[in-house]
Short mmCIF file of C-alpha atoms in Angstrom, two decimals:
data_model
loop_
_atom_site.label_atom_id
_atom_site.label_comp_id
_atom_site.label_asym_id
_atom_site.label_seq_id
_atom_site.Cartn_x
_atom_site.Cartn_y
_atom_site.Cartn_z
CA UNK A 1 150.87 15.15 -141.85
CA UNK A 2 154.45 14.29 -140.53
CA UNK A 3 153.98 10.75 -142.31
CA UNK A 4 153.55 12.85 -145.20
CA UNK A 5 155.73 15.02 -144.87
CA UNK A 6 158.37 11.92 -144.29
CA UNK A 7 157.21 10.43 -147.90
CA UNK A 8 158.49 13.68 -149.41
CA UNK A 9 161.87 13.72 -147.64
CA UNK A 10 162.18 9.89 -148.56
CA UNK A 11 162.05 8.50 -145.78
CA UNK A 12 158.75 6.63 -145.78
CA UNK A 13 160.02 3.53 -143.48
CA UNK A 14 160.22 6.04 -140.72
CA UNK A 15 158.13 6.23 -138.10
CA UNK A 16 156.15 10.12 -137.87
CA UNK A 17 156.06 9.58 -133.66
CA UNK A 18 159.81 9.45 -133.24
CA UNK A 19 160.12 13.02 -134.84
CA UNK A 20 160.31 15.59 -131.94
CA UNK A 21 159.27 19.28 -132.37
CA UNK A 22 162.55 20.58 -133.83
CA UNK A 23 162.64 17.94 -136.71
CA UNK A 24 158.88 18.47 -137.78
CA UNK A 25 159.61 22.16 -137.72
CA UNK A 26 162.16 21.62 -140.44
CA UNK A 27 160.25 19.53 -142.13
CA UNK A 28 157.40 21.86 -142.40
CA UNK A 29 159.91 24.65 -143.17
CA UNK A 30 161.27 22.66 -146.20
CA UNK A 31 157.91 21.16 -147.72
CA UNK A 32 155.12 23.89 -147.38
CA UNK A 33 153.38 22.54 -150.76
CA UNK A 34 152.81 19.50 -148.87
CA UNK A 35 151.92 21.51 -145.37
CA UNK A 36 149.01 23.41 -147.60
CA UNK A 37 148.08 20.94 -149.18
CA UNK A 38 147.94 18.51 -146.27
CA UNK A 39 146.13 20.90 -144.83
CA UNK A 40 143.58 21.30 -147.10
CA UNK A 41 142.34 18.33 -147.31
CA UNK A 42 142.10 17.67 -143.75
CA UNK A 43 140.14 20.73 -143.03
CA UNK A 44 138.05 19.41 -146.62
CA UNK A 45 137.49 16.46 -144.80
CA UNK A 46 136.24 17.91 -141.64
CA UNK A 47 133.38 20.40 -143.37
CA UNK A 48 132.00 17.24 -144.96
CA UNK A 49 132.32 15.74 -141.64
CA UNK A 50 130.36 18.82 -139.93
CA UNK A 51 127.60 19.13 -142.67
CA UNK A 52 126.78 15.56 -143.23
CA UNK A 53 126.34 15.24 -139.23
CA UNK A 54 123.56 17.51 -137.97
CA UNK A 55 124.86 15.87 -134.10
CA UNK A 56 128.04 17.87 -133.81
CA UNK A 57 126.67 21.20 -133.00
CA UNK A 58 123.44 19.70 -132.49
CA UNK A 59 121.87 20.20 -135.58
CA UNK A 60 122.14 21.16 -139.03
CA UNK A 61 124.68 23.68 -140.58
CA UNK A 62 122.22 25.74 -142.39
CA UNK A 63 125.04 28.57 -143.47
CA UNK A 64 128.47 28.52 -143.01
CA UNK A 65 131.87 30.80 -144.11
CA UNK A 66 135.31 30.53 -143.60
CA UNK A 67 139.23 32.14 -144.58
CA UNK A 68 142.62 30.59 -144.06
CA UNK A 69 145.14 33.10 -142.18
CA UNK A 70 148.43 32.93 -142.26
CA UNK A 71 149.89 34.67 -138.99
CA UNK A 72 153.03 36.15 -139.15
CA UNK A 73 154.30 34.43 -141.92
CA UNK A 74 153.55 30.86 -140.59
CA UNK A 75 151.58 27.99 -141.34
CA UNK A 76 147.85 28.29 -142.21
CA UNK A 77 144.99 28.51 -140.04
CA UNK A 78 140.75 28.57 -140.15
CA UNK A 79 138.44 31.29 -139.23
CA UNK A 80 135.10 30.41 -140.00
CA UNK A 81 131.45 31.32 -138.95
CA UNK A 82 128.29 28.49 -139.27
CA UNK A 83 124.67 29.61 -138.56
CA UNK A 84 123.17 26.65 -136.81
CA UNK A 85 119.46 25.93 -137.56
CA UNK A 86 116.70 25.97 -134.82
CA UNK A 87 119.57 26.64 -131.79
CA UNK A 88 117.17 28.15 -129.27
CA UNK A 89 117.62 31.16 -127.73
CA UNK A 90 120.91 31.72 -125.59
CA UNK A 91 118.92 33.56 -123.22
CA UNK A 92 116.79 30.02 -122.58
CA UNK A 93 117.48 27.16 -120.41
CA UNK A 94 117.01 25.20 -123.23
CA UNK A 95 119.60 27.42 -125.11
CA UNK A 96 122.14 27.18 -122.27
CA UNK A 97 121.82 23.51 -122.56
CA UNK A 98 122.30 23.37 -126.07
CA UNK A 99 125.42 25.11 -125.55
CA UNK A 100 127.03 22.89 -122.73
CA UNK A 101 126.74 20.20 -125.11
CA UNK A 102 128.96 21.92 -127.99
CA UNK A 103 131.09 24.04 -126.55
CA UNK A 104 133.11 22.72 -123.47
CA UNK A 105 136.22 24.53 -121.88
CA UNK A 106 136.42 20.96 -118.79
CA UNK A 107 139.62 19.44 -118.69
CA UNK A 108 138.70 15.88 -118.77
CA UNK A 109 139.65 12.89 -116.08
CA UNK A 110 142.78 11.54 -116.75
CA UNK A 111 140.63 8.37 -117.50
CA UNK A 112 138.97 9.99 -120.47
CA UNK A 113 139.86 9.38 -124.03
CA UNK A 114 139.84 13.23 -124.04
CA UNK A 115 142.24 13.67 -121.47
CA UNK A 116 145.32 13.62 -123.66
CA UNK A 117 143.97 15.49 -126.29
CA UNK A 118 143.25 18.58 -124.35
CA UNK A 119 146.24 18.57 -122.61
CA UNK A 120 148.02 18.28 -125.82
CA UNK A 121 146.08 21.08 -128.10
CA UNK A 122 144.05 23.28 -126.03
CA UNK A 123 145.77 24.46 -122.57
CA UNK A 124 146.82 28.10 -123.23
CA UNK A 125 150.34 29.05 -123.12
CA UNK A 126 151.63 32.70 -122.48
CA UNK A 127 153.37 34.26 -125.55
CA UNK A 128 153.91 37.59 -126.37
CA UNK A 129 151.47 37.81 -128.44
CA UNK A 130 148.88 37.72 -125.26
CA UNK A 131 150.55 41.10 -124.36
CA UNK A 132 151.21 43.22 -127.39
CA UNK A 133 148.41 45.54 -126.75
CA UNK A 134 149.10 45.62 -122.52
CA UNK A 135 150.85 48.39 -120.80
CA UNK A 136 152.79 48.24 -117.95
CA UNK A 137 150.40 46.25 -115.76
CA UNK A 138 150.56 43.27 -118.28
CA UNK A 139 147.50 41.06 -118.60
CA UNK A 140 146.89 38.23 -120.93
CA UNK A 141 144.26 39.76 -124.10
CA UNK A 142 142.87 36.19 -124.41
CA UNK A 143 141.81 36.51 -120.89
CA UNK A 144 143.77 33.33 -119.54
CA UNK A 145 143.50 32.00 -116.61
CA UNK A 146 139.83 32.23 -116.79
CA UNK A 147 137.61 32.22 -113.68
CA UNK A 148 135.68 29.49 -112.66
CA UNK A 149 132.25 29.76 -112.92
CA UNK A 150 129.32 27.22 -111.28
CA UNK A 151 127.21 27.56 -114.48
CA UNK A 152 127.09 28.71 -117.81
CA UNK A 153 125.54 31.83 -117.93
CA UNK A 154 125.13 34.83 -120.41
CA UNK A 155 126.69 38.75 -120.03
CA UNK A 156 125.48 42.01 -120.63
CA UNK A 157 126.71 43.65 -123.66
CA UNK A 158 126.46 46.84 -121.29
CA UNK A 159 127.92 45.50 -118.61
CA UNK A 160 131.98 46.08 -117.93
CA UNK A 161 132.24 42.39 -117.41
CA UNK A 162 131.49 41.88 -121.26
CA UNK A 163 134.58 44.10 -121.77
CA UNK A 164 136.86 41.92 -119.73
CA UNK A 165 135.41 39.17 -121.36
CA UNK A 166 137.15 39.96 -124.24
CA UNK A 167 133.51 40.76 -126.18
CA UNK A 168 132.23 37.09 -125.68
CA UNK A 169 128.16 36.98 -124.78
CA UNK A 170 128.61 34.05 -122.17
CA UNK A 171 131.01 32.52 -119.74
CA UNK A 172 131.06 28.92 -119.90
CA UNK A 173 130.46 26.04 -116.94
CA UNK A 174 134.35 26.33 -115.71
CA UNK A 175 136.25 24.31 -112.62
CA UNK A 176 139.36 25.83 -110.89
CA UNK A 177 141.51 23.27 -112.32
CA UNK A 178 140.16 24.21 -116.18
CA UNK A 179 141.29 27.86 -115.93
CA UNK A 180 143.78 27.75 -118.91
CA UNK A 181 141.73 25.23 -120.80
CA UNK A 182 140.52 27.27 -124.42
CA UNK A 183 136.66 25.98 -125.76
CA UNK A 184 136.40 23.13 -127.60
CA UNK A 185 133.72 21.04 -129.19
CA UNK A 186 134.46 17.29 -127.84
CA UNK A 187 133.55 15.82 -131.20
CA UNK A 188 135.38 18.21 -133.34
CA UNK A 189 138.99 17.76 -131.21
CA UNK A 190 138.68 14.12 -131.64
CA UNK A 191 138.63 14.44 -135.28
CA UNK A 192 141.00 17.46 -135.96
CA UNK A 193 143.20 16.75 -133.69
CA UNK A 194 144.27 20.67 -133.24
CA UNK A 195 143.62 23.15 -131.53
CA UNK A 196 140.54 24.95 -131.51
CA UNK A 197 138.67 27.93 -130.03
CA UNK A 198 134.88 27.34 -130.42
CA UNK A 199 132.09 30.49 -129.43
CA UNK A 200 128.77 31.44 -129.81
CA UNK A 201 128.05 34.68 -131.38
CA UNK A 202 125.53 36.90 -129.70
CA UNK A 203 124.25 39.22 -132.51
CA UNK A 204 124.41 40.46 -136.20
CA UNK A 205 126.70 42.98 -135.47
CA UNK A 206 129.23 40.81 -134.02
CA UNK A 207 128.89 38.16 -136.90
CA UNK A 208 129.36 40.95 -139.61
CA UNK A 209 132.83 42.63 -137.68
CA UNK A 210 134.45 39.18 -137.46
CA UNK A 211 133.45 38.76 -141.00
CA UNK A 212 134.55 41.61 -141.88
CA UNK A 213 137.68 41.83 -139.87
CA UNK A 214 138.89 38.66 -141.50
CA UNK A 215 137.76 39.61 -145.08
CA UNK A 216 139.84 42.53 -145.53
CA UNK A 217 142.54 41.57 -142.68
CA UNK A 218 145.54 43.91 -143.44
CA UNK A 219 149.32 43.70 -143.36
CA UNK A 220 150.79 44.37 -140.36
CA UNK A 221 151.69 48.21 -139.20
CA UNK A 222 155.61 47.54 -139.58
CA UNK A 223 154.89 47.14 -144.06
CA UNK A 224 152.58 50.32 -143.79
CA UNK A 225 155.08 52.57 -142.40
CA UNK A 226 158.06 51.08 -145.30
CA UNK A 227 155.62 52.12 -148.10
CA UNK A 228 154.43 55.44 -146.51
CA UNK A 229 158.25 56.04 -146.29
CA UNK A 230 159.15 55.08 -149.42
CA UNK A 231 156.32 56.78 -151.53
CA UNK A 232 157.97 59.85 -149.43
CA UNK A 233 160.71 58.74 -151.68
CA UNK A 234 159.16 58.71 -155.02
CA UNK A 235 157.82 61.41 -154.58
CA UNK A 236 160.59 63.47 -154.68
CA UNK A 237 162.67 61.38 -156.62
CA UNK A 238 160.19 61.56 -159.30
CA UNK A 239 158.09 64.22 -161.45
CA UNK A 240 156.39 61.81 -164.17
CA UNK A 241 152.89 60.86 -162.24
CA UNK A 242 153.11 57.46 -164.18
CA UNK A 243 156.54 56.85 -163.37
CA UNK A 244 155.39 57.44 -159.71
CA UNK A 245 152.24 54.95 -159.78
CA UNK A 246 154.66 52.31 -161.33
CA UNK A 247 157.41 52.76 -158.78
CA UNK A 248 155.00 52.96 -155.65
CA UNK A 249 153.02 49.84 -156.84
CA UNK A 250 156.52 47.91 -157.35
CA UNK A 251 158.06 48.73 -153.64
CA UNK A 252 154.15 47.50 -151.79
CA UNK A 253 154.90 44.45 -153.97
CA UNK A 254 158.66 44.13 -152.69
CA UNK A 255 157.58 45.08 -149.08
CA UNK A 256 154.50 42.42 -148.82
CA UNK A 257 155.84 40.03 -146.38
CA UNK A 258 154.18 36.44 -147.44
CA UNK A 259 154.63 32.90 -146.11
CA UNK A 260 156.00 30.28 -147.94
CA UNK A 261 152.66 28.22 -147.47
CA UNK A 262 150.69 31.44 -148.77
CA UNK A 263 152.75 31.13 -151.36
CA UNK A 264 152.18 27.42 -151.86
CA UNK A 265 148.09 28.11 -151.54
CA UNK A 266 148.68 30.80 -154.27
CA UNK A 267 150.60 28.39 -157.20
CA UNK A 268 148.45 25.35 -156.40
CA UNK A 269 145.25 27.57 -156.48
CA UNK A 270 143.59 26.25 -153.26
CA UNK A 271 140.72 27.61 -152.25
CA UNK A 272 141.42 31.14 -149.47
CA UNK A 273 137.83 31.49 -148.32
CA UNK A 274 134.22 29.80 -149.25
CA UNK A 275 130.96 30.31 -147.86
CA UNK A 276 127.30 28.54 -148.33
CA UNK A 277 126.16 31.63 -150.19
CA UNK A 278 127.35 32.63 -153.72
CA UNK A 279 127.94 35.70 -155.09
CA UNK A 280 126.42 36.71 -158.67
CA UNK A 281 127.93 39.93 -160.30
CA UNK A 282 125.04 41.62 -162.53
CA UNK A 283 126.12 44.05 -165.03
CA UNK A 284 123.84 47.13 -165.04
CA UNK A 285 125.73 49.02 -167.96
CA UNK A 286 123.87 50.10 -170.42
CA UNK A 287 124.36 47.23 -173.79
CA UNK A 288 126.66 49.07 -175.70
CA UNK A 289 129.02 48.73 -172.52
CA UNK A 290 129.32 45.31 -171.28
CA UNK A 291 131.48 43.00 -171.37
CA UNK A 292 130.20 39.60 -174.07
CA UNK A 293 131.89 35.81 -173.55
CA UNK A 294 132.85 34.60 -177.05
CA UNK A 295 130.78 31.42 -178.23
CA UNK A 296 132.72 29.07 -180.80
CA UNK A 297 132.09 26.01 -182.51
CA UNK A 298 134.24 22.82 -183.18
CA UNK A 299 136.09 24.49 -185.75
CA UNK A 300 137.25 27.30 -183.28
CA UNK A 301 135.08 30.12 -185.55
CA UNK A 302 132.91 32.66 -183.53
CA UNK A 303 129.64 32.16 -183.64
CA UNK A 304 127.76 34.84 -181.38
CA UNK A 305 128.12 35.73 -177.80
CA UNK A 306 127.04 33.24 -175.38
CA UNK A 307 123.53 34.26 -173.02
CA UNK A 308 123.93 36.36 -170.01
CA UNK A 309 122.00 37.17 -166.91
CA UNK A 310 120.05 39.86 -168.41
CA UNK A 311 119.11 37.57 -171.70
CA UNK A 312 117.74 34.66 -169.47
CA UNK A 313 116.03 37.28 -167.27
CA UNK A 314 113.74 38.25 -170.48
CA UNK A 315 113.24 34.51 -171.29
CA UNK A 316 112.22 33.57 -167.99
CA UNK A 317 108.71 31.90 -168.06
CA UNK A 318 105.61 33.89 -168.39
CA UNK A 319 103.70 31.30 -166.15
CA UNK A 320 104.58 28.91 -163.22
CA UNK A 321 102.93 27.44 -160.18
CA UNK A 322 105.72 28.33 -157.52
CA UNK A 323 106.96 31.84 -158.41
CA UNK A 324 105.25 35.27 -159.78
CA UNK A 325 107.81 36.34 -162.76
CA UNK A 326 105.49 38.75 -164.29
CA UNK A 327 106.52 41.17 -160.84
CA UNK A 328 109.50 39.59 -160.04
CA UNK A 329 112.77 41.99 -160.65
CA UNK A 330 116.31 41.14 -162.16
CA UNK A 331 117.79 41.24 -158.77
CA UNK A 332 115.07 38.71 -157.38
CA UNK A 333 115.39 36.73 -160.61
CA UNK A 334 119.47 36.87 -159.77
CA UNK A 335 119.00 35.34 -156.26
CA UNK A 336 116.53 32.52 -156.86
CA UNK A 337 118.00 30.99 -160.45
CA UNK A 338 121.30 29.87 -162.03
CA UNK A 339 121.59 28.54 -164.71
CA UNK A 340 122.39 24.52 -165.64
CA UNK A 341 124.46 23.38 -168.25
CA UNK A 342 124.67 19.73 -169.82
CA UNK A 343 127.59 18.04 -169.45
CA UNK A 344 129.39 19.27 -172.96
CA UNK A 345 131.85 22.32 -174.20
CA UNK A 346 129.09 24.07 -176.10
CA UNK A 347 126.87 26.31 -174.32
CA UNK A 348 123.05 25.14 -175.14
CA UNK A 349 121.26 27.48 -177.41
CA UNK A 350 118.38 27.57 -174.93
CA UNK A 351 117.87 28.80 -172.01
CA UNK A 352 118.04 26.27 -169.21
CA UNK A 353 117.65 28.13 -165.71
CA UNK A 354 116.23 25.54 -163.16
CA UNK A 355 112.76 27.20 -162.00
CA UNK A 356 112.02 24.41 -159.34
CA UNK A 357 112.21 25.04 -156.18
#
C-alpha cells in the first residue's frame, strides 16, 4: 500500500520502507480512495486465497460472511464469520487438535520466519479504548495479558471464568512469555500481513449476536444525544409535522460523523458486506400491486414486462428426476432456483431457471 500510495503523491522512485509512521499517516490521510481501494483488493485477494485452499483452516470454507468497519472515523477494517466443513467437535481431542493447528496465540523463536511478523502486528498494546467500559479498578476489556495455560482447553458457558474470558468458549495453548500475543492463524499473517484476531465460535447464538451486532452496528452515543437534542429543537421551533420530518432528517444527516475512506467506499461503490448466501426478495402483493421491470426492444419501445419470480414459479416443470415440483412451494422454489440469462441485453422470452442440481 505505501508504494501505492507513493505513485499517487508522485513520487514513485521512492522507496515505501524509508517512510516512518508519521509520513504514511499523512499519506493515508490525503489519499483514502487509494487506502479503500488498496484495501479492497487485498482483502479480495485473500478470500480467494482462503476458499481455493481447503489447508488454511483445515478444510473447506463451506459458508462464509463478512462487513468492513470503520472505527472512529478511521481506516477500514474486516469482521467476518466462515463455517468450516467437517471441523470436529471442540469438545474432542480431535477437535482441540484441529484447533491448535489454526488458531495460535505462541510468540515464535526469534529464528522463525514468524518471529517478526508477530512482533510487528499482533502484540497488544494498551489504549484507551481497552478501558472505556472499566471503573475505577481499571482492567484491560480484551483481557490482555492473558494467562498462560499448559493446554488448550474449552470453558463453561456457566462458569464465571467464561465471563472473564471475555465470552470466548476456549483458552488457547499459552506460554508466560506469549501473554500479550492476540490469535492468529500462521498462514493467514504471512499473507495479510496485519493484524488479526482469529476465534472459534461455540454456538448459534453466539454466531447470530456477532452477526447481528455488526449488521446493524450504530453510531456512537455522543451523535444520539445531538439529534435527541436537536429534535427537542424542532419541535418547538416548529408546528408543520412535515416541516418537522424534513428538518429532523436534515440535522441526523449533518450530525453523521463518516470517514473519509467510508466516504471513498461509498463514491467508488465497493462492496460493505457479502456473504456465501444470497438473499431473494419475493413479492407476496396481490398482482394489481407489484412492482413490473419494463422490457424494451432495440428501438427503445415497450414491449411487456419482463418474467418475475412468481411467473417462473408457474412454469416450473411438471416432471423431473431430482426434485418433486408438483408439492414444492414458492418459497422452496425461491431457495433452490435462479434464474440464467444468455449473455445479451434482451431478457429471453422463455423461462430458463437451471433445475440441475
Amino acid at each position: 500500500m505505501r508504494k501505492s500510495l507513493l505513485i499517487a503523491d508522485g513520487r514513485p522512485m521512492d522507496n515505501p520502507q524509508d517512510l516512518d509512521i508519521i509520513a504514511t499517516q499523512w499519506l493515508i490521510e490525503q489519499y483514502p480512495v487509494i487506502v479503500s481501494i488498496h484495501f479492497m483488493y487485498r482483502f479480495n485477494a485473500l478470500m480467494k486465497f482462503m476458499l481455493n485452499n481447503n489447508q488454511v483452516l483445515n478444510n473447506r470454507i463451506k459458508d462464509y460472511w463478512w462487513r468492513i468497519e470503520f472505527q472512529n472515523r478511521g481506516s477500514p477494517h474486516v469482521h467476518m464469520v466462515v463455517w468450516v466443513e467437517g471441523h470436529a467437535s471442540f469438545d474432542t481431542e480431535e477437535g482441540l487438535q484441529q484447533l491448535n493447528k489454526v488458531c495460535s496465540c505462541e510468540l515464535p523463536p526469534e529464528t522463525s520466519e514468524l518471529h517478526d511478523l508477530i512482533k510487528k502486528n499482533q502484540l497488544h498494546k494498551h489504549t484507551h479504548t481497552c478501558y472505556k467500559n472499566s471503573s475505577e479498578s481499571p482492567t484491560c476489556r480484551f483481557g490482555f495479558p492473558r494467562k498462560e495455560c499448559a493446554e488448550t482447553r474449552l470453558v463453561s458457558h456457566s462458569s464465571d471464568e467464561f465471563i472473564r474470558n471475555g465470552g470466548r468458549i476456549c483458552i488457547l495453548k499459552r506460554g508466560s512469555e506469549d501473554g500479550w500475543v492476540n490469535n492468529y492463524n500462521p498462514t493467514l499473517i504471512k499473507i495479510w500481513n496485519a493484524n488479526m484476531d482469529i476465534q472459534p465460535c461455540g454456538t448459534n447464538e453466539t454466531i447470530a449476536f456477532y452477526i447481528a451486532k455488526y449488521v446493524s452496528k450504530s453510531d456512537p452515543t455522543q451523535l444520539d444525544g445531538s439529534v435527541a437534542r436537536a429534535i427537542r429543537e424542532i419541535q418547538r421551533e416548529e408546528t408543520d409535522i412535515s416541516h418537522k420530518l424534513f428538518k429532523v432528517c436534515m440535522r441526523i444527516l449533518k450530525e453523521r460523523q463518516v470517514s473519509a475512506c467510508e466516504c471513498a467506499y461509498r463514491l467508488c461503490h465497493l462492496n460493505f458486506r457479502d456473504s456465501s448466501r444470497k438473499c431473494t426478495f419475493l413479492n407476496t402483493r396481490k398482482p394489481e400491486q407489484r412492482y413490473r421491470v419494463l422490457k424494451f426492444d432495440s428501438n427503445g419501445t415497450a414491449t411487456g414486462y419482463c418474467s418475475n419470480i412468481i411467473e417462473r414459479y408457474e412454469k416450473r416443470p411438471t416432471e423431473h428426476p431430482n426434485y418433486d415440483f408438483d408439492n414444492m412451494c414458492l418459497l422452496e422454489f425461491a431457495m433452490l432456483f435462479e434464474s440464467h440469462y444468455e449473455k445479451s441485453n434482451q431478457e429471453p422470452e422463455e423461462c430458463v431457471d437451471i433445475y440441475d442440481p
